[in-house]
Short mmCIF file of N, CA and C and ligand atoms in Angstrom, two decimals:
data_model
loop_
_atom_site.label_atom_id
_atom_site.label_comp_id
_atom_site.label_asym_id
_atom_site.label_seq_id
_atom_site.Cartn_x
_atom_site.Cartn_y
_atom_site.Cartn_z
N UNK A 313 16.30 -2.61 12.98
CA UNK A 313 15.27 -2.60 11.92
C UNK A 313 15.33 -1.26 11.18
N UNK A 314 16.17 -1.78 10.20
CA UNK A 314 15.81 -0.24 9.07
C UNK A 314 14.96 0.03 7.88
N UNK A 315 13.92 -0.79 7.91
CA UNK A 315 12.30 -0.73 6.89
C UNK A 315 11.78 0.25 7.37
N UNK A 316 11.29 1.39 6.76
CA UNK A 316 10.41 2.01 7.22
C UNK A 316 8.81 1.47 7.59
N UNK A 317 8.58 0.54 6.63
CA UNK A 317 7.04 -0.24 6.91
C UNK A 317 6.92 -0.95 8.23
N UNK A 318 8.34 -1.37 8.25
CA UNK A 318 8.51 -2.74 9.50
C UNK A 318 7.98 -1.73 10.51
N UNK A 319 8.80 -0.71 10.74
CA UNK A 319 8.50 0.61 11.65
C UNK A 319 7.27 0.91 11.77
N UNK A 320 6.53 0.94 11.09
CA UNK A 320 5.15 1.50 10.93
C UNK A 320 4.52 0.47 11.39
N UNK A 321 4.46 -0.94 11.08
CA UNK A 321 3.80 -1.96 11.84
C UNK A 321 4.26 -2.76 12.93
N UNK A 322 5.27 -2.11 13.16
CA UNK A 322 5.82 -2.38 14.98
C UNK A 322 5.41 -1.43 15.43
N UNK A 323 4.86 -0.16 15.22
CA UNK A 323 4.61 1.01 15.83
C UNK A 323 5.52 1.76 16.73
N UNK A 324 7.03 1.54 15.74
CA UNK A 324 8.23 2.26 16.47
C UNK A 324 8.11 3.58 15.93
N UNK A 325 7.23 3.86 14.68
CA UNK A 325 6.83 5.31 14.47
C UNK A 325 4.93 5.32 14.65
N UNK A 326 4.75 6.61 14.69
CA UNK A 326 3.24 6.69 14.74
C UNK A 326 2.28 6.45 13.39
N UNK A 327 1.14 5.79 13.54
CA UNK A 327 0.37 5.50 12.29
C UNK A 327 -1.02 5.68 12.28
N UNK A 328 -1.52 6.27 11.99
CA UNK A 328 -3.09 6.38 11.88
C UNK A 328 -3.61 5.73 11.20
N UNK A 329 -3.66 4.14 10.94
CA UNK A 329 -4.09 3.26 10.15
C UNK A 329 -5.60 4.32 9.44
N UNK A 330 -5.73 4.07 7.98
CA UNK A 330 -7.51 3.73 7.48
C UNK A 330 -8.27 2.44 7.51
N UNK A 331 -7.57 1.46 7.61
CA UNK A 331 -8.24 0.03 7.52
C UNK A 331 -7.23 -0.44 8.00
N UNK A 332 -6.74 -1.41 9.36
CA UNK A 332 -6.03 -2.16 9.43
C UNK A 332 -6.61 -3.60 10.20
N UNK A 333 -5.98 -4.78 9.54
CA UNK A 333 -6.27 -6.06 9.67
C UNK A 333 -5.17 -6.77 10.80
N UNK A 334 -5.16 -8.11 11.39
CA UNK A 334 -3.95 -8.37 12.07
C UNK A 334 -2.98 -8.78 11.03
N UNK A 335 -2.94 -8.58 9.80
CA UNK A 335 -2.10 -8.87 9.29
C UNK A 335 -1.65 -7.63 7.76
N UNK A 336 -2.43 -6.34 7.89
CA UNK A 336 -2.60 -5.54 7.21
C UNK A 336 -2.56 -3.88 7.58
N UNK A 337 -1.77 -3.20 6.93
CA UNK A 337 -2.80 -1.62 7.17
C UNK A 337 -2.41 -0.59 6.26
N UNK A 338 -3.44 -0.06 6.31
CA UNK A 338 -3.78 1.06 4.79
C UNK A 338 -3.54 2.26 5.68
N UNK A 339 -2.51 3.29 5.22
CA UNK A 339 -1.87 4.30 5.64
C UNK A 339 -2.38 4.94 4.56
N UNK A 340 -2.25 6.43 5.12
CA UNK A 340 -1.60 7.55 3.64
C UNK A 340 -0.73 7.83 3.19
N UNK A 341 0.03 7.79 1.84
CA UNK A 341 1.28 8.06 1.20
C UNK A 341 1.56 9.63 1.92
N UNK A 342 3.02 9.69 2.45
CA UNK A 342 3.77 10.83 2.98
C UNK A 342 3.23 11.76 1.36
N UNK A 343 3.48 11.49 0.56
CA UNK A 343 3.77 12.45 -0.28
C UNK A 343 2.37 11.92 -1.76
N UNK A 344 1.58 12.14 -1.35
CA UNK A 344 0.24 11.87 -2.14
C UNK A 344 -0.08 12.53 -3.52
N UNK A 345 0.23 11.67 -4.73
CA UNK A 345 -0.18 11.52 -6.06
C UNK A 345 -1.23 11.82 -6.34
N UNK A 346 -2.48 11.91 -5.63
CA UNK A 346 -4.00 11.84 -5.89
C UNK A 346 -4.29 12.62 -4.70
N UNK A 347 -5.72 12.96 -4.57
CA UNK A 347 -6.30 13.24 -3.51
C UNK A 347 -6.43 12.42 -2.62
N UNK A 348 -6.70 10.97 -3.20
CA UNK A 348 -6.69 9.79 -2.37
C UNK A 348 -5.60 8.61 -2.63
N UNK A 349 -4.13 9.00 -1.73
CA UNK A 349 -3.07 8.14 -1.88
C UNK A 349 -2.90 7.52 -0.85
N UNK A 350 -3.40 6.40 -0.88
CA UNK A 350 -3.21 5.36 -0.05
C UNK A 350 -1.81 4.23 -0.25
N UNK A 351 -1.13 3.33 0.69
CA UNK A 351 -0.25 2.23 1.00
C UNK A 351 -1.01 0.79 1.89
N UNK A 352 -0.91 0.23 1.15
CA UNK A 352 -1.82 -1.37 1.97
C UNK A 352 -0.21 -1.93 1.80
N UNK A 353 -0.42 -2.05 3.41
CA UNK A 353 1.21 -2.50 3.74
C UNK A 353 0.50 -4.03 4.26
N UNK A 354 1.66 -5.59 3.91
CA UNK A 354 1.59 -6.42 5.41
C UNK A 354 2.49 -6.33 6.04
N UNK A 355 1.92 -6.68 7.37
CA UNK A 355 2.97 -6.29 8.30
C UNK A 355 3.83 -7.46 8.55
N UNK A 356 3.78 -8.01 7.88
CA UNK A 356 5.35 -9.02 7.83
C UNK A 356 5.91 -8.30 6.33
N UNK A 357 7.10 -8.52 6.89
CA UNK A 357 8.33 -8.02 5.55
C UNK A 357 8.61 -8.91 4.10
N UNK A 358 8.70 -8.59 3.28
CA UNK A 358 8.52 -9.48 2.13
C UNK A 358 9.25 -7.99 1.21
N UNK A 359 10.77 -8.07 0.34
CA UNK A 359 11.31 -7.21 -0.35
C UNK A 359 10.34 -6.61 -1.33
N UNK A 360 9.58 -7.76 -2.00
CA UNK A 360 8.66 -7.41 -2.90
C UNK A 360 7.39 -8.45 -3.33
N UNK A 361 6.74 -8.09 -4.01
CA UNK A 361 6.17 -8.58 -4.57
C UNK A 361 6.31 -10.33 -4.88
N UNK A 362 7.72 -10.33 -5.69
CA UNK A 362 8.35 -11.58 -5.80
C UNK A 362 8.92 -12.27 -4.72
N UNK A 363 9.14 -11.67 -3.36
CA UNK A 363 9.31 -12.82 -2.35
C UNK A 363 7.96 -13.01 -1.58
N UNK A 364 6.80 -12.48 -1.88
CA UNK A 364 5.95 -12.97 -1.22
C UNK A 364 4.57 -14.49 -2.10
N UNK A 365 5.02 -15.65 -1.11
CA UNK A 365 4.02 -17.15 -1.91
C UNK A 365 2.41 -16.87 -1.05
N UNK A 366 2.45 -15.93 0.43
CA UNK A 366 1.41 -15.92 0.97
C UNK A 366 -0.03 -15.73 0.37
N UNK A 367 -0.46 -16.31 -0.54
CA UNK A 367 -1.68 -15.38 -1.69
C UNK A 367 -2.99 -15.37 -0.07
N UNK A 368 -2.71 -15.86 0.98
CA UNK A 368 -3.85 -15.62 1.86
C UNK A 368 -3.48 -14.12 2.40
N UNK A 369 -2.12 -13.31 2.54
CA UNK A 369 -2.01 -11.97 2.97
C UNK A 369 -2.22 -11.09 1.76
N UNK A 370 -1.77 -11.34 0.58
CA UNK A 370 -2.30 -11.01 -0.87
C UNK A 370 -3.75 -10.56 -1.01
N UNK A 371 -4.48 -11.69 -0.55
CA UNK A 371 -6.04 -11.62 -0.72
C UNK A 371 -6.49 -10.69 0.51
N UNK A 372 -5.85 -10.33 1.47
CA UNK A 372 -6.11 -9.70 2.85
C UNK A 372 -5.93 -8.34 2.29
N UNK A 373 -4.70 -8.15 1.51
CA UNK A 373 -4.28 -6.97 0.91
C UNK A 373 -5.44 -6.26 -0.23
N UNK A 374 -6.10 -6.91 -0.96
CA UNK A 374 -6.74 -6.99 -1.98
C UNK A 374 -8.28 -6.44 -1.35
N UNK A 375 -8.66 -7.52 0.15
CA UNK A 375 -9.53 -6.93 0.51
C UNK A 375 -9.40 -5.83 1.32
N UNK A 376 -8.58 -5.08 1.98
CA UNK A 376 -8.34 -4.08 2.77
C UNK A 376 -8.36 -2.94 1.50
N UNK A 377 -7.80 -2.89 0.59
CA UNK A 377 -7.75 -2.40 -0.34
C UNK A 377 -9.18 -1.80 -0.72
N UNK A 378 -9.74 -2.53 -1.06
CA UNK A 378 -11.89 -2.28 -1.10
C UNK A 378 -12.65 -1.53 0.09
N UNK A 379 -11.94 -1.88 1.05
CA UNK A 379 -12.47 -1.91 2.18
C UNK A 379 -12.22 0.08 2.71
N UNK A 380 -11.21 0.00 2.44
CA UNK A 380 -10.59 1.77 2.47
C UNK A 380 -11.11 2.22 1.63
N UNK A 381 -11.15 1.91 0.01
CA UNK A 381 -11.91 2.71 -1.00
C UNK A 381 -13.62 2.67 -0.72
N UNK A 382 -14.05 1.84 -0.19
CA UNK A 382 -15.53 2.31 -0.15
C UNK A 382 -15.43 3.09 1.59
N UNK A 383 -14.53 3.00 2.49
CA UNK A 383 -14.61 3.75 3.41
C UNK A 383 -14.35 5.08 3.38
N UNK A 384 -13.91 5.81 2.37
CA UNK A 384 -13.04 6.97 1.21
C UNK A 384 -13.82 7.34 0.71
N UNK A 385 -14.92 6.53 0.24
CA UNK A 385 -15.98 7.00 -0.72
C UNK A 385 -15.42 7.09 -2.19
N UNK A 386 -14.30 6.29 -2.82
CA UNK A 386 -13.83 6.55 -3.72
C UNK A 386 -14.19 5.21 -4.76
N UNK A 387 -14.99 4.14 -3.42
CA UNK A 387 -14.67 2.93 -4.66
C UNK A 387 -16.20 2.90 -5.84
N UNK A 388 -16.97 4.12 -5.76
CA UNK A 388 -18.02 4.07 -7.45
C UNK A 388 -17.65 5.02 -8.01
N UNK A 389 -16.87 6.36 -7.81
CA UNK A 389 -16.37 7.01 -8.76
C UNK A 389 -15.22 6.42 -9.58
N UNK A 390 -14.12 5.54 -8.38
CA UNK A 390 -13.52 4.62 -9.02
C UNK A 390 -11.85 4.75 -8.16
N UNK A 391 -10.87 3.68 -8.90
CA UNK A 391 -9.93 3.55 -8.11
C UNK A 391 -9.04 3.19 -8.87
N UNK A 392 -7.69 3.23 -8.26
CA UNK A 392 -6.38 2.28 -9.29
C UNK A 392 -5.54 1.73 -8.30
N UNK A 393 -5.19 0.43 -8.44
CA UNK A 393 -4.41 -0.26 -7.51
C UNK A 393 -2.80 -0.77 -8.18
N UNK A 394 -2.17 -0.37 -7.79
CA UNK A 394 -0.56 -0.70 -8.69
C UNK A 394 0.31 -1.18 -7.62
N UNK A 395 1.09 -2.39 -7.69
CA UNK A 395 2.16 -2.67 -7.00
C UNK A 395 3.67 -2.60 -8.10
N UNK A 396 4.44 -1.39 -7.50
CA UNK A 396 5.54 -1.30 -8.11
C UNK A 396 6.65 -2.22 -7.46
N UNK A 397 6.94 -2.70 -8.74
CA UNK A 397 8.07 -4.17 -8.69
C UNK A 397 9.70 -4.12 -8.85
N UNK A 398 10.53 -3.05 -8.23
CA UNK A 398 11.86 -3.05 -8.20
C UNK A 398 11.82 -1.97 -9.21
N UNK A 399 13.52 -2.05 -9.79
CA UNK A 399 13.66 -0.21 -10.17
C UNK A 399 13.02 0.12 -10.84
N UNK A 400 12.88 -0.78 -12.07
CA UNK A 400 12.05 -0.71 -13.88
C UNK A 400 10.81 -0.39 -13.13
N UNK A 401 10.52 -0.78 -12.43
CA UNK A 401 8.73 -0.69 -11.82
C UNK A 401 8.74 0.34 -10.88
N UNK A 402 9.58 0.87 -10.76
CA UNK A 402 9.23 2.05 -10.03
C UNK A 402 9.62 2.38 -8.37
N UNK A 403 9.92 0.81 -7.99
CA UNK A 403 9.84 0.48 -6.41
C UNK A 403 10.98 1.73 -5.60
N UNK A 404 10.50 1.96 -5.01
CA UNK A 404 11.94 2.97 -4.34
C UNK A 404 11.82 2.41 -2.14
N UNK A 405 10.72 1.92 -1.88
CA UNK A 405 10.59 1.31 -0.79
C UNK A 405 10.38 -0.14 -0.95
N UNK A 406 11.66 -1.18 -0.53
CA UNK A 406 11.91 -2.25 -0.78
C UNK A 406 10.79 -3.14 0.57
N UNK A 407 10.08 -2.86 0.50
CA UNK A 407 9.09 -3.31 1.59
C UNK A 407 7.38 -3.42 0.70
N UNK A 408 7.12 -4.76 0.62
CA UNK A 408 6.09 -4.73 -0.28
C UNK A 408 4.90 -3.69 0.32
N UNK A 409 4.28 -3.20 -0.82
CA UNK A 409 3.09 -2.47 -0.73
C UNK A 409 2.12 -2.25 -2.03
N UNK A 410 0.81 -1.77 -1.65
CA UNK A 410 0.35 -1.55 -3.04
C UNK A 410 -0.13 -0.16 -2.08
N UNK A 411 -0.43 0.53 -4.15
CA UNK A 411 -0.73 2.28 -3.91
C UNK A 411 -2.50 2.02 -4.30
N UNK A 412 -3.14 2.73 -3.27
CA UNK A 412 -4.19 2.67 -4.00
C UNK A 412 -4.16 3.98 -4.45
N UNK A 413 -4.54 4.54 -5.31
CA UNK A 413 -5.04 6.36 -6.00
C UNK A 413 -6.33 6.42 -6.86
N UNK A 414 -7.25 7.47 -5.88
CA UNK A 414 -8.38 7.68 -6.30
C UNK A 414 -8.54 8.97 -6.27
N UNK A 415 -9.29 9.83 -6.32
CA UNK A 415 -10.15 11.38 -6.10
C UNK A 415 -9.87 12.27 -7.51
N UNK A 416 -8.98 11.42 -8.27
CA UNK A 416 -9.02 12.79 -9.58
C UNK A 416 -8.95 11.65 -10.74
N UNK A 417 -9.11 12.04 -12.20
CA UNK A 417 -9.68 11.43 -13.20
C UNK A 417 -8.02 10.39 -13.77
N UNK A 418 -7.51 9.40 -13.89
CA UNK A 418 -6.02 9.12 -13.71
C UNK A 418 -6.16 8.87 -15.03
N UNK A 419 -5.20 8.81 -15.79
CA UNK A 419 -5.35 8.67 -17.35
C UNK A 419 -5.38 7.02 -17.65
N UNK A 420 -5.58 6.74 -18.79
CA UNK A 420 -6.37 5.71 -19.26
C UNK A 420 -4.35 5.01 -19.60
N UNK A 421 -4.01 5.62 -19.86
CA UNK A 421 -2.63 5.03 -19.90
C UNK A 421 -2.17 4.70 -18.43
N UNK A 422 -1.08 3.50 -18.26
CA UNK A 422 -0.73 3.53 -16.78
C UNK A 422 0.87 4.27 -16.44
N UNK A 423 1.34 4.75 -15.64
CA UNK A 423 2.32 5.61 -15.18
C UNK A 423 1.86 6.82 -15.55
P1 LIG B 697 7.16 2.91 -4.22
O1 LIG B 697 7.85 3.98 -5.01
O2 LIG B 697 6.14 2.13 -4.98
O3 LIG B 697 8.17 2.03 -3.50
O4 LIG B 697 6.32 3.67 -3.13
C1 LIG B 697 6.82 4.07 -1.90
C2 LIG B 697 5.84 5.09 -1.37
O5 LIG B 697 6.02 5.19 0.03
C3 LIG B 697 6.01 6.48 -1.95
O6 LIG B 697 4.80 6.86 -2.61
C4 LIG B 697 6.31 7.34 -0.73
O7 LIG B 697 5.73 8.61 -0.80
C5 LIG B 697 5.74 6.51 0.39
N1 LIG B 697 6.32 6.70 1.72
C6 LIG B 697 7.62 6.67 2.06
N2 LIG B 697 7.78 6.85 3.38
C7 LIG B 697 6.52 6.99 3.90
C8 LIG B 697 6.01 7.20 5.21
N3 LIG B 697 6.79 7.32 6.28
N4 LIG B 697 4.67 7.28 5.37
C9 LIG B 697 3.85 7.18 4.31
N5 LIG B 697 4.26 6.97 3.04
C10 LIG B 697 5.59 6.88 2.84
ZN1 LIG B 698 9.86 -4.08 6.13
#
């Protein structure tokens, strides 16, 4: 297994989940964009975005997602949720995830 996520939700590396579900968990980005850079990983493998039909781990994702930002205290000042979709999109970890980023003012443009 050479995913780093797979790793993280086999717990062949260490993880301090913020919210994790049996089918979910919200980490902190190694290298954090915001004050508050979060990863809502599932823990089944899916390359991206486009190989995943599950919209019930989607919606798990979506709510774990809420669930960390009001545990953060970030979800009434506010939040941004982005899933980057292969190169054009930004993806550089072929293991689906979304970023949540909150704690500083993010511009009204996206990227
Ligand atoms: P993306 O560019 O959308 O594929 O995002 C991948 C993200 O994973 C980047 O923001 C990285 O900083 C983050 N990342 C990579 N390895 C780790 C890790 N071991 N723990 C936490 N975040 C990671
Ligand atoms: Zn994986």
């Amino acid at each position: 297994m050479d995913c780093i996520f797979c790793k993280m939700a086999a717990r062949a590396i260490k993880v301090d989940p913020v919210v994790e579900t049996d089918r979910v968990m919200v980490v902190k980005d190694i290298n954090p964009q915001a004050p508050v850079h979060l990863l809502v990983i599932p823990k089944t493998h899916y390359a991206s975005i486009l190989e995943c039909k599950d919209m019930g781990v989607l919606g798990e994702m979506m709510e774990a997602a809420v669930t960390s930002a009001k545990k953060l205290g970030v979800a009434d000042p506010g939040f941004r949720l982005s899933i980057n979709t292969n190169d054009e999109g930004g993806q550089t970890v072929f293991h689906l995830h979304m970023h949540l980023l909150a704690g500083r003012p993010l511009s009204g443009r996206l990227g």
